[in-house]
Amino acid sequence: MDAFLASTLAVAIAEIGDKTQLLSLFLVARYAKRTPIILGILVATVLNHALSAWLGAWVASWIPSQWLPWILAVSFVAIALWLLIPDKDDSAESRFLGMGAFWATTVMFFLAEIGDKTQVATVVLAARYTETLWVIIGTTVGMLLANIPVILAGRWLMERMPLATARISASVLFVVLAVVTVWTTLVNS
C-alpha cells in the first residue's frame, strides 16, 4: 500500500502545472467531448507508466543492493529540483489532432510523457518499491487525479490554482521520499 500511496501522491502533485496538464487544457478546448479525452489519458498513462515502472524494476535488479538506496535518494532530490522549473505549453497544432479526441489524446499524452518528470518519477518509484503493479496503478491514479479536474473545470481551475505552491509542494514531497529512503537504509543497516 505504501507504493500505491507514495506513487499516487507524488504524481498527482508533480503533475500540477506540468506540460501534460497544459495539454489537457488544449485538448478540452479542441474537442467538445471530455470522456474520450479522459479515456485517452488513462490508456496513454497505463502504457507509458507500465513501461517506465518495469524499466525501473529491471534497473533496480541490476544495481548492487547497497548502492540502490543512495542512487534512489539522489534521484528523488534531482526530481525535486526539476519540479521547481515550470513547464511551458508546447501543444501547438499537431498532425495527431485529426485522429479524433480519444486517439489524439492517447498518442499525444504518451509522447508528452516520454522523458517527463512524472515518467522519471515512475521509474524511480518502481526502483524504490518492489510492488511494481501498485506503482503503475498509483502513478496512473495520480495522473488522473491531476488531469480530470482540469478537463472538467478547465481554465477556471488553472487560473485559481497557485502553480508555484504546487511545484514547491511536489519538490518537498520528493525530498521527503529521499530522506525516508536514506533513513530506512541507515536504520536497517
PDB file of C-alpha atoms in Angstrom:
ATOM      1  CA  MET A   1       0.000   0.000   0.000  1.00  0.00           C
ATOM      2  CA  ASP A   2       2.982   2.338   0.580  1.00  0.00           C
ATOM      3  CA  ALA A   3       3.941   2.007  -3.094  1.00  0.00           C
ATOM      4  CA  PHE A   4       0.412   2.933  -4.205  1.00  0.00           C
ATOM      5  CA  LEU A   5       0.030   5.911  -1.850  1.00  0.00           C
ATOM      6  CA  ALA A   6       3.514   7.317  -2.478  1.00  0.00           C
ATOM      7  CA  SER A   7       3.117   6.912  -6.242  1.00  0.00           C
ATOM      8  CA  THR A   8      -0.347   8.457  -6.325  1.00  0.00           C
ATOM      9  CA  LEU A   9       0.617  11.437  -4.190  1.00  0.00           C
ATOM     10  CA  ALA A  10       3.953  12.014  -5.931  1.00  0.00           C
ATOM     11  CA  VAL A  11       2.495  12.035  -9.446  1.00  0.00           C
ATOM     12  CA  ALA A  12      -0.701  13.929  -8.567  1.00  0.00           C
ATOM     13  CA  ILE A  13       1.283  16.775  -7.038  1.00  0.00           C
ATOM     14  CA  ALA A  14       4.126  16.675  -9.587  1.00  0.00           C
ATOM     15  CA  GLU A  15       1.609  16.824 -12.445  1.00  0.00           C
ATOM     16  CA  ILE A  16       0.162  20.179 -11.363  1.00  0.00           C
ATOM     17  CA  GLY A  17       1.263  22.733 -13.944  1.00  0.00           C
ATOM     18  CA  ASP A  18       3.053  20.037 -15.960  1.00  0.00           C
ATOM     19  CA  LYS A  19       3.045  20.120 -19.767  1.00  0.00           C
ATOM     20  CA  THR A  20       0.601  17.213 -19.918  1.00  0.00           C
ATOM     21  CA  GLN A  21      -1.827  19.171 -17.768  1.00  0.00           C
ATOM     22  CA  LEU A  22      -1.468  22.045 -20.206  1.00  0.00           C
ATOM     23  CA  LEU A  23      -2.069  19.509 -22.984  1.00  0.00           C
ATOM     24  CA  SER A  24      -5.329  18.576 -21.210  1.00  0.00           C
ATOM     25  CA  LEU A  25      -6.440  22.210 -21.404  1.00  0.00           C
ATOM     26  CA  PHE A  26      -5.563  22.320 -25.078  1.00  0.00           C
ATOM     27  CA  LEU A  27      -7.466  19.095 -25.844  1.00  0.00           C
ATOM     28  CA  VAL A  28     -10.575  20.267 -23.962  1.00  0.00           C
ATOM     29  CA  ALA A  29     -10.523  23.481 -25.971  1.00  0.00           C
ATOM     30  CA  ARG A  30     -10.154  21.463 -29.198  1.00  0.00           C
ATOM     31  CA  TYR A  31     -12.724  18.697 -28.624  1.00  0.00           C
ATOM     32  CA  ALA A  32     -16.250  19.006 -27.234  1.00  0.00           C
ATOM     33  CA  LYS A  33     -16.464  15.588 -25.539  1.00  0.00           C
ATOM     34  CA  ARG A  34     -14.493  15.071 -22.362  1.00  0.00           C
ATOM     35  CA  THR A  35     -14.929  11.298 -21.891  1.00  0.00           C
ATOM     36  CA  PRO A  36     -12.705  10.319 -24.857  1.00  0.00           C
ATOM     37  CA  ILE A  37     -10.014  12.672 -23.549  1.00  0.00           C
ATOM     38  CA  ILE A  38     -10.130  11.098 -20.081  1.00  0.00           C
ATOM     39  CA  LEU A  39     -10.027   7.580 -21.569  1.00  0.00           C
ATOM     40  CA  GLY A  40      -7.114   8.590 -23.807  1.00  0.00           C
ATOM     41  CA  ILE A  41      -5.187   9.878 -20.790  1.00  0.00           C
ATOM     42  CA  LEU A  42      -5.921   6.628 -18.954  1.00  0.00           C
ATOM     43  CA  VAL A  43      -4.678   4.406 -21.804  1.00  0.00           C
ATOM     44  CA  ALA A  44      -1.599   6.535 -22.519  1.00  0.00           C
ATOM     45  CA  THR A  45      -0.661   6.712 -18.847  1.00  0.00           C
ATOM     46  CA  VAL A  46      -1.094   2.994 -18.213  1.00  0.00           C
ATOM     47  CA  LEU A  47       1.070   2.161 -21.233  1.00  0.00           C
ATOM     48  CA  ASN A  48       3.743   4.760 -20.543  1.00  0.00           C
ATOM     49  CA  HIS A  49       3.949   4.239 -16.805  1.00  0.00           C
ATOM     50  CA  ALA A  50       3.854   0.438 -17.083  1.00  0.00           C
ATOM     51  CA  LEU A  51       6.879   0.550 -19.382  1.00  0.00           C
ATOM     52  CA  SER A  52       8.566   3.050 -17.064  1.00  0.00           C
ATOM     53  CA  ALA A  53       7.860   1.052 -13.917  1.00  0.00           C
ATOM     54  CA  TRP A  54       9.101  -2.183 -15.460  1.00  0.00           C
ATOM     55  CA  LEU A  55      12.249  -0.341 -16.557  1.00  0.00           C
ATOM     56  CA  GLY A  56      12.723   0.943 -13.003  1.00  0.00           C
ATOM     57  CA  ALA A  57      12.243  -2.527 -11.524  1.00  0.00           C
ATOM     58  CA  TRP A  58      14.646  -4.027 -14.073  1.00  0.00           C
ATOM     59  CA  VAL A  59      17.313  -1.381 -13.420  1.00  0.00           C
ATOM     60  CA  ALA A  60      16.917  -1.915  -9.670  1.00  0.00           C
ATOM     61  CA  SER A  61      17.556  -5.636 -10.148  1.00  0.00           C
ATOM     62  CA  TRP A  62      20.939  -4.918 -11.745  1.00  0.00           C
ATOM     63  CA  ILE A  63      22.196  -2.301  -9.290  1.00  0.00           C
ATOM     64  CA  PRO A  64      24.010  -3.669  -6.236  1.00  0.00           C
ATOM     65  CA  SER A  65      21.571  -3.583  -3.328  1.00  0.00           C
ATOM     66  CA  GLN A  66      23.857  -1.475  -1.129  1.00  0.00           C
ATOM     67  CA  TRP A  67      24.022   1.258  -3.814  1.00  0.00           C
ATOM     68  CA  LEU A  68      20.339   1.340  -4.688  1.00  0.00           C
ATOM     69  CA  PRO A  69      19.039   3.435  -1.751  1.00  0.00           C
ATOM     70  CA  TRP A  70      21.709   6.081  -2.317  1.00  0.00           C
ATOM     71  CA  ILE A  71      21.050   6.246  -6.060  1.00  0.00           C
ATOM     72  CA  LEU A  72      17.327   6.485  -5.349  1.00  0.00           C
ATOM     73  CA  ALA A  73      17.814   9.254  -2.796  1.00  0.00           C
ATOM     74  CA  VAL A  74      19.902  11.275  -5.265  1.00  0.00           C
ATOM     75  CA  SER A  75      17.270  10.614  -7.971  1.00  0.00           C
ATOM     76  CA  PHE A  76      14.472  11.843  -5.682  1.00  0.00           C
ATOM     77  CA  VAL A  77      16.442  15.035  -4.941  1.00  0.00           C
ATOM     78  CA  ALA A  78      17.104  15.551  -8.678  1.00  0.00           C
ATOM     79  CA  ILE A  79      13.374  15.220  -9.394  1.00  0.00           C
ATOM     80  CA  ALA A  80      12.652  17.633  -6.518  1.00  0.00           C
ATOM     81  CA  LEU A  81      14.921  20.231  -8.127  1.00  0.00           C
ATOM     82  CA  TRP A  82      13.479  19.579 -11.593  1.00  0.00           C
ATOM     83  CA  LEU A  83       9.973  20.158 -10.257  1.00  0.00           C
ATOM     84  CA  LEU A  84      10.886  23.723  -9.347  1.00  0.00           C
ATOM     85  CA  ILE A  85      11.274  24.566 -13.057  1.00  0.00           C
ATOM     86  CA  PRO A  86       7.893  25.466 -14.615  1.00  0.00           C
ATOM     87  CA  ASP A  87       6.821  23.680 -17.812  1.00  0.00           C
ATOM     88  CA  LYS A  88       5.815  25.543 -20.931  1.00  0.00           C
ATOM     89  CA  ASP A  89       2.820  24.839 -23.153  1.00  0.00           C
ATOM     90  CA  ASP A  90       4.137  23.277 -26.365  1.00  0.00           C
ATOM     91  CA  SER A  91       0.858  21.762 -27.555  1.00  0.00           C
ATOM     92  CA  ALA A  92       0.666  23.680 -30.822  1.00  0.00           C
ATOM     93  CA  GLU A  93      -1.113  22.187 -33.824  1.00  0.00           C
ATOM     94  CA  SER A  94      -0.277  18.518 -34.216  1.00  0.00           C
ATOM     95  CA  ARG A  95      -0.814  16.035 -37.019  1.00  0.00           C
ATOM     96  CA  PHE A  96      -2.494  13.762 -34.447  1.00  0.00           C
ATOM     97  CA  LEU A  97      -5.459  16.097 -33.902  1.00  0.00           C
ATOM     98  CA  GLY A  98      -7.303  14.718 -36.941  1.00  0.00           C
ATOM     99  CA  MET A  99      -7.417  11.276 -35.316  1.00  0.00           C
ATOM    100  CA  GLY A 100     -10.321  12.208 -33.044  1.00  0.00           C
ATOM    101  CA  ALA A 101     -10.349  13.010 -29.324  1.00  0.00           C
ATOM    102  CA  PHE A 102      -9.512   9.532 -27.964  1.00  0.00           C
ATOM    103  CA  TRP A 103      -6.676   8.624 -30.330  1.00  0.00           C
ATOM    104  CA  ALA A 104      -5.220  12.142 -30.434  1.00  0.00           C
ATOM    105  CA  THR A 105      -5.188  12.259 -26.635  1.00  0.00           C
ATOM    106  CA  THR A 106      -3.711   8.762 -26.337  1.00  0.00           C
ATOM    107  CA  VAL A 107      -0.889   9.417 -28.798  1.00  0.00           C
ATOM    108  CA  MET A 108      -0.142  12.974 -27.666  1.00  0.00           C
ATOM    109  CA  PHE A 109      -0.169  12.076 -23.958  1.00  0.00           C
ATOM    110  CA  PHE A 110       2.020   9.020 -24.476  1.00  0.00           C
ATOM    111  CA  LEU A 111       4.563  11.091 -26.412  1.00  0.00           C
ATOM    112  CA  ALA A 112       4.377  14.035 -23.991  1.00  0.00           C
ATOM    113  CA  GLU A 113       5.143  11.713 -21.074  1.00  0.00           C
ATOM    114  CA  ILE A 114       8.390  10.443 -22.633  1.00  0.00           C
ATOM    115  CA  GLY A 115      11.168  11.962 -20.557  1.00  0.00           C
ATOM    116  CA  ASP A 116       8.670  13.934 -18.455  1.00  0.00           C
ATOM    117  CA  LYS A 117       9.083  14.414 -14.702  1.00  0.00           C
ATOM    118  CA  THR A 118       6.260  12.019 -13.910  1.00  0.00           C
ATOM    119  CA  GLN A 119       7.737   9.323 -16.163  1.00  0.00           C
ATOM    120  CA  VAL A 120      11.131   9.673 -14.498  1.00  0.00           C
ATOM    121  CA  ALA A 121       9.404   9.644 -11.115  1.00  0.00           C
ATOM    122  CA  THR A 122       7.638   6.406 -12.108  1.00  0.00           C
ATOM    123  CA  VAL A 123      10.979   4.784 -12.986  1.00  0.00           C
ATOM    124  CA  VAL A 124      12.467   5.880  -9.649  1.00  0.00           C
ATOM    125  CA  LEU A 125       9.394   4.868  -7.621  1.00  0.00           C
ATOM    126  CA  ALA A 126       9.399   1.413  -9.235  1.00  0.00           C
ATOM    127  CA  ALA A 127      13.068   1.061  -8.369  1.00  0.00           C
ATOM    128  CA  ARG A 128      12.266   2.110  -4.786  1.00  0.00           C
ATOM    129  CA  TYR A 129       9.257  -0.150  -4.216  1.00  0.00           C
ATOM    130  CA  THR A 130       9.112  -3.840  -5.090  1.00  0.00           C
ATOM    131  CA  GLU A 131       5.354  -3.678  -5.760  1.00  0.00           C
ATOM    132  CA  THR A 132       5.636  -2.618  -9.425  1.00  0.00           C
ATOM    133  CA  LEU A 133       1.938  -3.100 -10.159  1.00  0.00           C
ATOM    134  CA  TRP A 134       0.982  -0.786  -7.279  1.00  0.00           C
ATOM    135  CA  VAL A 135       3.417   1.830  -8.577  1.00  0.00           C
ATOM    136  CA  ILE A 136       1.783   1.638 -12.018  1.00  0.00           C
ATOM    137  CA  ILE A 137      -1.709   1.878 -10.521  1.00  0.00           C
ATOM    138  CA  GLY A 138      -0.648   4.682  -8.173  1.00  0.00           C
ATOM    139  CA  THR A 139       1.039   6.800 -10.846  1.00  0.00           C
ATOM    140  CA  THR A 140      -1.938   6.305 -13.158  1.00  0.00           C
ATOM    141  CA  VAL A 141      -4.397   7.335 -10.441  1.00  0.00           C
ATOM    142  CA  GLY A 142      -2.172  10.327  -9.647  1.00  0.00           C
ATOM    143  CA  MET A 143      -2.168  11.361 -13.305  1.00  0.00           C
ATOM    144  CA  LEU A 144      -5.966  11.100 -13.465  1.00  0.00           C
ATOM    145  CA  LEU A 145      -6.419  12.983 -10.177  1.00  0.00           C
ATOM    146  CA  ALA A 146      -4.377  15.862 -11.572  1.00  0.00           C
ATOM    147  CA  ASN A 147      -5.863  15.927 -15.059  1.00  0.00           C
ATOM    148  CA  ILE A 148      -9.567  15.112 -14.704  1.00  0.00           C
ATOM    149  CA  PRO A 149     -10.342  18.318 -12.761  1.00  0.00           C
ATOM    150  CA  VAL A 150      -8.541  20.287 -15.482  1.00  0.00           C
ATOM    151  CA  ILE A 151     -10.611  18.544 -18.136  1.00  0.00           C
ATOM    152  CA  LEU A 152     -13.849  19.176 -16.251  1.00  0.00           C
ATOM    153  CA  ALA A 153     -13.191  22.677 -14.904  1.00  0.00           C
ATOM    154  CA  GLY A 154     -10.633  23.816 -17.476  1.00  0.00           C
ATOM    155  CA  ARG A 155      -9.198  27.276 -17.360  1.00  0.00           C
ATOM    156  CA  TRP A 156     -11.306  28.364 -14.374  1.00  0.00           C
ATOM    157  CA  LEU A 157      -9.433  25.906 -12.148  1.00  0.00           C
ATOM    158  CA  MET A 158      -5.989  26.676 -13.585  1.00  0.00           C
ATOM    159  CA  GLU A 159      -6.470  30.420 -13.049  1.00  0.00           C
ATOM    160  CA  ARG A 160      -7.142  29.876  -9.329  1.00  0.00           C
ATOM    161  CA  MET A 161      -4.506  27.243  -8.584  1.00  0.00           C
ATOM    162  CA  PRO A 162      -1.168  28.623  -7.317  1.00  0.00           C
ATOM    163  CA  LEU A 163       1.257  26.687  -9.547  1.00  0.00           C
ATOM    164  CA  ALA A 164       4.351  27.886  -7.699  1.00  0.00           C
ATOM    165  CA  THR A 165       2.971  26.471  -4.447  1.00  0.00           C
ATOM    166  CA  ALA A 166       2.140  23.188  -6.159  1.00  0.00           C
ATOM    167  CA  ARG A 167       5.662  22.906  -7.625  1.00  0.00           C
ATOM    168  CA  ILE A 168       7.247  23.628  -4.232  1.00  0.00           C
ATOM    169  CA  SER A 169       4.957  21.098  -2.516  1.00  0.00           C
ATOM    170  CA  ALA A 170       5.838  18.435  -5.067  1.00  0.00           C
ATOM    171  CA  SER A 171       9.527  19.240  -4.654  1.00  0.00           C
ATOM    172  CA  VAL A 172       9.262  18.915  -0.873  1.00  0.00           C
ATOM    173  CA  LEU A 173       7.468  15.559  -1.283  1.00  0.00           C
ATOM    174  CA  PHE A 174      10.365  14.168  -3.339  1.00  0.00           C
ATOM    175  CA  VAL A 175      12.898  15.448  -0.800  1.00  0.00           C
ATOM    176  CA  VAL A 176      10.871  13.653   1.899  1.00  0.00           C
ATOM    177  CA  LEU A 177      10.993  10.463  -0.201  1.00  0.00           C
ATOM    178  CA  ALA A 178      14.786  10.869  -0.427  1.00  0.00           C
ATOM    179  CA  VAL A 179      15.088  11.352   3.347  1.00  0.00           C
ATOM    180  CA  VAL A 180      12.821   8.367   4.079  1.00  0.00           C
ATOM    181  CA  THR A 181      14.864   6.217   1.699  1.00  0.00           C
ATOM    182  CA  VAL A 182      18.151   7.178   3.396  1.00  0.00           C
ATOM    183  CA  TRP A 183      16.649   6.895   6.879  1.00  0.00           C
ATOM    184  CA  THR A 184      15.246   3.422   6.169  1.00  0.00           C
ATOM    185  CA  THR A 185      18.624   2.336   4.805  1.00  0.00           C
ATOM    186  CA  LEU A 186      20.504   3.594   7.847  1.00  0.00           C
ATOM    187  CA  VAL A 187      18.042   2.089  10.332  1.00  0.00           C
ATOM    188  CA  ASN A 188      18.075  -1.300   8.591  1.00  0.00           C
ATOM    189  CA  SER A 189      21.881  -1.430   8.328  1.00  0.00           C
TER     190      SER A 189
END
